[in-house]
Amino acid sequence: MDFKELKYMIAVAECGSVTAAAKKLYISQPSLSYVISKVEEDLGVRLFDRSHSPVTLTYAGKRYIESARQILEINDNLRKEFEDILNEEAGEIDLGIPTERAGYMLPRVLEKFRRSFPKVNLRLKETRSVQIIRDLESGNIDIAILPGDPGDLPEHFDTELICREHLYLVAGRDLITKDMILEKGNEHQLPKVDLRRMRNVPFILMTDGQYIRRYAERILQEAGISPEDTTIVTSGITAVQLAKEGLGATIISERAVIPLGGTGEIPCYRYTGSEDMWDVRAVYRKGAYLSRSARFLIDLLKEEFDKNH
């Protein structure tokens, strides 16, 4: 059993296809099929059920893949620890972060990080939150920066609070009528609207797989709203821009409002509902070794974004 074999078998399990796994691994399909047959022959058990598509794991296969991931994680932790022991301050951090959040958060910390760890390569995986969680579970990334409730995450993750962010309702002023306003705004706080009176307002929602979509739907459900007139977008900034122009209302994090001028330029409102803030956290697998550079990056993000610091 070697590490390459373990990685090959995990790839087949994740792809559900020998052909797709071979393409992902940049090897030929016959070569990968040979490795699978050899491993199964050495172990004396069938790991994959290849009688249908997609390929599925047998019970023995599930145990093999579970153990393979643990073995690779132990090896990865040991390698990172030895890098720190050697004090060469070199290595890599694979960071998973939603696309627009990367553009908002990383420019404020990267220069300082590079000064402290010039030989550490930071490799970004920018995608939707649900995919980031899958990549974290499979070991494809070391750390994730994610918003939301830690209770929504699998139990085998550890989290550290980086900061808390406001959630706003953004809507063109023509969409907000006087009867919707519960409290007028002033220099200290935004006006507050009653979502229950916005049943006929079109809403702009993010695509499935993003935490803000789940939060927005939960908040609207609390208000008894199931919007029929919706626009679905992939970008929080696009949602804010459309809402500003009066094309719908959107519930969005402040990080999508700040780049466009903040609450002074964008028509933002507080709203009725149990959740008007959420946590942004560093997330990593329980038991995973955090290198000094990874630890420094997390602490740097806390220092920069924690408003109570």
Coordinates of C-alpha atoms in Angstrom, one line a residue:
M1 CA 0.0 0.0 0.0
D2 CA 1.5 3.3 -1.0
F3 CA 0.3 6.9 -0.9
K4 CA -0.2 7.1 -4.7
E5 CA -2.5 4.1 -4.7
L6 CA -4.5 5.6 -1.9
K7 CA -5.0 8.8 -3.8
Y8 CA -5.9 6.9 -6.9
M9 CA -8.6 4.9 -5.1
I10 CA -10.0 8.0 -3.4
A11 CA -10.3 9.7 -6.8
V12 CA -12.3 6.8 -8.2
A13 CA -14.6 6.9 -5.2
E14 CA -15.1 10.7 -5.6
C15 CA -15.6 10.7 -9.3
G16 CA -17.8 7.6 -9.5
S17 CA -16.1 6.6 -12.7
V18 CA -12.7 5.1 -13.6
T19 CA -12.6 7.1 -16.8
A20 CA -13.3 10.4 -15.0
A21 CA -10.8 9.6 -12.2
A22 CA -8.1 8.7 -14.8
K23 CA -8.7 12.1 -16.5
K24 CA -8.5 13.9 -13.2
L25 CA -5.3 12.0 -12.3
Y26 CA -3.7 12.5 -15.7
I27 CA -3.1 8.8 -16.2
S28 CA -4.6 6.3 -18.7
Q29 CA -7.7 4.4 -17.9
P30 CA -6.0 1.0 -18.3
S31 CA -3.3 2.0 -15.9
L32 CA -5.9 3.0 -13.3
S33 CA -7.9 -0.1 -13.8
Y34 CA -4.7 -2.2 -13.3
V35 CA -4.1 -0.4 -9.9
I36 CA -7.6 -1.0 -8.8
S37 CA -7.4 -4.7 -9.7
K38 CA -4.0 -5.0 -8.0
V39 CA -5.2 -3.4 -4.8
E40 CA -8.3 -5.6 -4.7
E41 CA -6.3 -8.7 -5.4
D42 CA -3.7 -7.9 -2.7
L43 CA -6.5 -7.3 -0.1
G44 CA -8.6 -10.2 -1.3
V45 CA -11.8 -8.1 -1.3
R46 CA -13.8 -6.2 -3.9
L47 CA -13.7 -2.5 -3.2
F48 CA -15.9 -1.2 -6.0
D49 CA -19.1 -2.3 -7.6
R50 CA -18.5 -1.7 -11.2
S51 CA -21.7 -3.4 -12.5
H52 CA -23.5 -0.1 -12.9
S53 CA -22.8 3.6 -13.4
P54 CA -21.7 5.5 -11.3
V55 CA -19.3 3.1 -9.7
T56 CA -20.1 2.6 -6.0
L57 CA -18.2 1.4 -3.0
T58 CA -18.8 -1.9 -1.4
Y59 CA -18.8 -2.0 2.4
A60 CA -15.1 -3.0 2.3
G61 CA -14.6 -0.2 -0.1
K62 CA -16.1 2.4 2.3
R63 CA -13.9 1.2 5.1
Y64 CA -10.8 1.3 2.7
I65 CA -11.6 4.9 1.6
E66 CA -12.2 6.1 5.1
S67 CA -8.9 4.6 6.3
A68 CA -7.1 5.9 3.2
R69 CA -8.2 9.5 4.0
Q70 CA -7.0 9.1 7.6
I71 CA -3.6 7.7 6.5
L72 CA -3.1 10.6 4.0
E73 CA -4.1 13.1 6.6
I74 CA -1.7 11.7 9.1
N75 CA 1.1 11.8 6.5
D76 CA 0.1 15.4 5.5
N77 CA 0.1 16.5 9.2
L78 CA 3.5 14.9 9.8
R79 CA 5.0 16.6 6.7
K80 CA 3.7 20.0 7.8
E81 CA 5.0 19.5 11.3
F82 CA 8.5 18.5 9.9
E83 CA 8.5 21.6 7.7
D84 CA 8.0 23.7 10.9
I85 CA 10.6 21.8 12.8
L86 CA 13.1 22.4 10.1
N87 CA 12.2 26.1 10.3
E88 CA 12.5 26.7 6.6
E89 CA 9.2 28.6 6.6
A90 CA 8.4 27.1 3.3
G91 CA 5.4 25.2 2.1
E92 CA 1.8 25.6 0.8
I93 CA -1.6 26.5 2.2
D94 CA -4.6 25.4 0.2
L95 CA -7.3 27.8 1.1
G96 CA -11.0 27.5 0.2
I97 CA -13.0 30.7 0.1
P98 CA -16.1 31.9 -1.7
T99 CA -15.1 33.9 -4.8
E100 CA -16.2 37.4 -3.8
R101 CA -15.2 37.0 -0.2
A102 CA -11.7 36.3 -1.5
G103 CA -11.6 39.6 -3.3
Y104 CA -13.0 41.4 -0.2
M105 CA -10.8 39.8 2.6
L106 CA -7.5 38.7 1.1
P107 CA -6.2 42.1 -0.3
R108 CA -6.2 43.4 3.3
V109 CA -3.9 40.7 4.7
L110 CA -1.8 39.2 1.8
E111 CA 1.0 41.8 1.9
K112 CA 1.6 41.3 5.6
F113 CA 1.4 37.5 5.2
R114 CA 3.9 37.5 2.4
R115 CA 6.4 39.6 4.4
S116 CA 6.2 37.1 7.2
F117 CA 6.2 33.9 5.0
P118 CA 7.7 34.8 1.7
K119 CA 8.4 31.1 0.8
V120 CA 4.8 29.9 1.5
N121 CA 2.6 29.5 -1.5
L122 CA -1.1 30.4 -0.9
R123 CA -3.2 28.4 -3.3
L124 CA -6.9 29.5 -3.5
K125 CA -9.9 27.4 -4.3
E126 CA -12.6 29.9 -5.0
T127 CA -16.0 28.3 -5.4
R128 CA -19.4 27.9 -3.7
S129 CA -19.7 27.1 0.0
V130 CA -21.0 23.5 -0.5
Q131 CA -18.1 22.6 -2.8
I132 CA -15.6 24.1 -0.3
I133 CA -17.0 21.9 2.4
R134 CA -16.6 18.8 0.1
D135 CA -13.0 19.8 -0.7
L136 CA -12.3 20.3 3.0
E137 CA -13.7 16.8 3.9
S138 CA -11.7 15.2 1.1
G139 CA -8.4 16.9 2.1
N140 CA -8.1 18.9 -1.1
I141 CA -7.9 22.1 1.0
D142 CA -6.4 22.8 4.4
I143 CA -8.5 25.7 5.6
A144 CA -11.8 27.3 4.6
I145 CA -13.1 30.8 5.3
L146 CA -16.9 30.4 5.5
P147 CA -19.9 32.4 6.7
G148 CA -22.8 30.9 8.6
D149 CA -23.7 29.0 11.7
P150 CA -21.2 26.5 12.9
G151 CA -24.1 24.2 13.6
D152 CA -24.6 23.9 9.9
L153 CA -21.1 22.3 9.5
P154 CA -20.2 18.6 9.9
E155 CA -19.2 17.7 13.5
H156 CA -15.7 16.6 12.3
F157 CA -14.7 20.2 11.6
D158 CA -13.2 22.7 14.0
T159 CA -13.9 26.4 13.6
E160 CA -12.5 29.7 14.8
L161 CA -14.5 32.9 14.7
I162 CA -12.9 35.6 12.5
C163 CA -15.6 38.2 12.7
R164 CA -19.3 38.9 12.6
E165 CA -21.0 40.6 9.7
H166 CA -24.3 42.5 9.4
L167 CA -26.9 41.2 7.0
Y168 CA -28.9 43.9 5.2
L169 CA -32.0 44.1 3.2
V170 CA -31.1 46.1 0.1
A171 CA -33.9 47.6 -2.0
G172 CA -34.4 50.5 -4.3
R173 CA -36.3 53.3 -2.5
D174 CA -39.3 53.0 -4.8
L175 CA -39.9 49.4 -3.6
I176 CA -40.1 50.4 0.0
T177 CA -43.4 52.1 0.8
K178 CA -44.3 54.0 4.0
D179 CA -46.4 51.2 5.4
M180 CA -43.4 48.9 5.3
I181 CA -41.3 51.1 7.5
L182 CA -41.3 50.1 11.2
E183 CA -38.6 52.5 12.4
K184 CA -37.1 55.5 10.7
G185 CA -33.4 55.7 10.3
N186 CA -31.0 58.2 11.8
E187 CA -27.3 59.0 11.9
H188 CA -26.8 56.0 14.3
Q189 CA -28.9 53.3 12.7
L190 CA -30.6 52.2 9.4
P191 CA -34.3 52.3 9.0
K192 CA -36.1 49.1 9.8
V193 CA -38.7 47.4 7.5
D194 CA -41.4 44.8 8.2
L195 CA -40.7 41.9 5.9
R196 CA -44.2 40.6 6.4
R197 CA -45.5 43.6 4.3
M198 CA -43.2 42.8 1.4
R199 CA -45.0 39.7 0.1
N200 CA -45.6 41.3 -3.3
V201 CA -42.0 42.6 -3.8
P202 CA -39.7 40.8 -6.2
F203 CA -36.7 39.3 -4.6
I204 CA -33.1 38.7 -5.8
L205 CA -31.6 35.5 -4.5
M206 CA -28.2 33.9 -4.8
T207 CA -27.8 30.5 -6.4
D208 CA -28.2 27.2 -4.5
G209 CA -25.1 26.1 -2.7
Q210 CA -24.3 29.5 -1.2
Y211 CA -24.9 30.1 2.5
I212 CA -26.6 33.4 2.0
R213 CA -29.3 31.7 -0.1
R214 CA -30.1 29.4 2.8
Y215 CA -30.1 32.3 5.3
A216 CA -32.3 34.5 3.1
E217 CA -34.8 31.8 2.5
R218 CA -35.0 31.1 6.3
I219 CA -35.5 34.8 7.0
L220 CA -38.2 35.1 4.4
Q221 CA -39.9 32.0 5.6
E222 CA -40.1 33.4 9.1
A223 CA -41.9 36.4 7.6
G224 CA -44.3 34.2 5.7
I225 CA -42.9 35.0 2.3
S226 CA -42.4 32.5 -0.5
P227 CA -41.4 34.9 -3.3
E228 CA -42.7 33.9 -6.8
D229 CA -41.1 36.7 -8.7
T230 CA -37.4 36.0 -8.2
T231 CA -34.1 36.7 -10.0
I232 CA -31.3 34.3 -9.3
V233 CA -27.7 35.5 -9.5
T234 CA -24.3 34.1 -8.6
S235 CA -22.7 37.4 -7.4
G236 CA -23.6 39.2 -4.2
I237 CA -22.3 42.4 -5.7
T238 CA -24.6 41.9 -8.7
A239 CA -27.5 41.3 -6.4
V240 CA -26.8 44.6 -4.6
Q241 CA -26.5 46.5 -7.9
L242 CA -29.8 45.2 -9.2
A243 CA -31.5 45.9 -5.9
K244 CA -30.1 49.4 -5.8
E245 CA -31.7 50.0 -9.2
G246 CA -35.1 48.9 -7.9
L247 CA -35.2 45.6 -9.7
G248 CA -35.9 43.7 -6.5
A249 CA -35.0 43.3 -2.9
T250 CA -32.2 41.2 -1.6
I251 CA -30.9 40.0 1.8
I252 CA -27.1 40.1 1.6
S253 CA -24.0 40.4 3.8
E254 CA -22.3 43.7 4.3
R255 CA -19.2 42.5 2.5
A256 CA -21.2 42.8 -0.8
V257 CA -22.3 46.3 0.2
I258 CA -19.0 47.8 1.3
P259 CA -17.2 47.6 -2.1
L260 CA -20.0 49.6 -3.7
G261 CA -19.8 52.5 -1.2
G262 CA -21.4 51.0 1.9
T263 CA -24.7 52.0 3.5
G264 CA -24.1 55.7 2.6
E265 CA -24.4 54.9 -1.1
I266 CA -26.6 51.7 -1.1
P267 CA -30.2 51.8 0.2
C268 CA -29.9 49.4 3.1
Y269 CA -32.4 48.5 5.8
R270 CA -32.6 46.5 9.0
Y271 CA -35.4 44.0 8.9
T272 CA -37.7 41.9 11.1
G273 CA -36.3 38.4 11.7
S274 CA -34.1 36.4 14.1
E275 CA -30.9 36.7 12.1
D276 CA -29.4 40.1 11.1
M277 CA -25.8 39.1 11.6
W278 CA -23.7 36.0 10.9
D279 CA -20.3 34.6 11.8
V280 CA -17.4 34.3 9.4
R281 CA -15.1 31.5 10.5
A282 CA -11.9 29.7 9.7
V283 CA -12.8 26.0 9.3
Y284 CA -10.5 23.0 9.2
R285 CA -10.7 19.3 9.9
K286 CA -10.6 18.1 13.5
G287 CA -7.1 16.9 14.3
A288 CA -5.5 18.5 11.3
Y289 CA -2.1 20.0 12.0
L290 CA -2.0 23.7 11.4
S291 CA 1.4 24.9 10.2
R292 CA 2.8 28.1 11.6
S293 CA 2.0 29.9 8.4
A294 CA -1.6 28.7 8.5
R295 CA -1.9 29.7 12.1
F296 CA -0.5 33.1 11.3
L297 CA -3.0 33.6 8.4
I298 CA -6.0 32.8 10.6
D299 CA -4.8 35.2 13.3
L300 CA -4.1 37.9 10.7
L301 CA -7.7 37.6 9.4
K302 CA -9.0 37.9 13.0
E303 CA -6.9 41.0 13.7
E304 CA -7.9 42.7 10.5
F305 CA -11.7 41.9 10.5
D306 CA -12.7 41.6 14.1
K307 CA -14.5 44.9 14.8
N308 CA -14.2 44.4 18.5
H309 CA -10.4 43.9 18.4

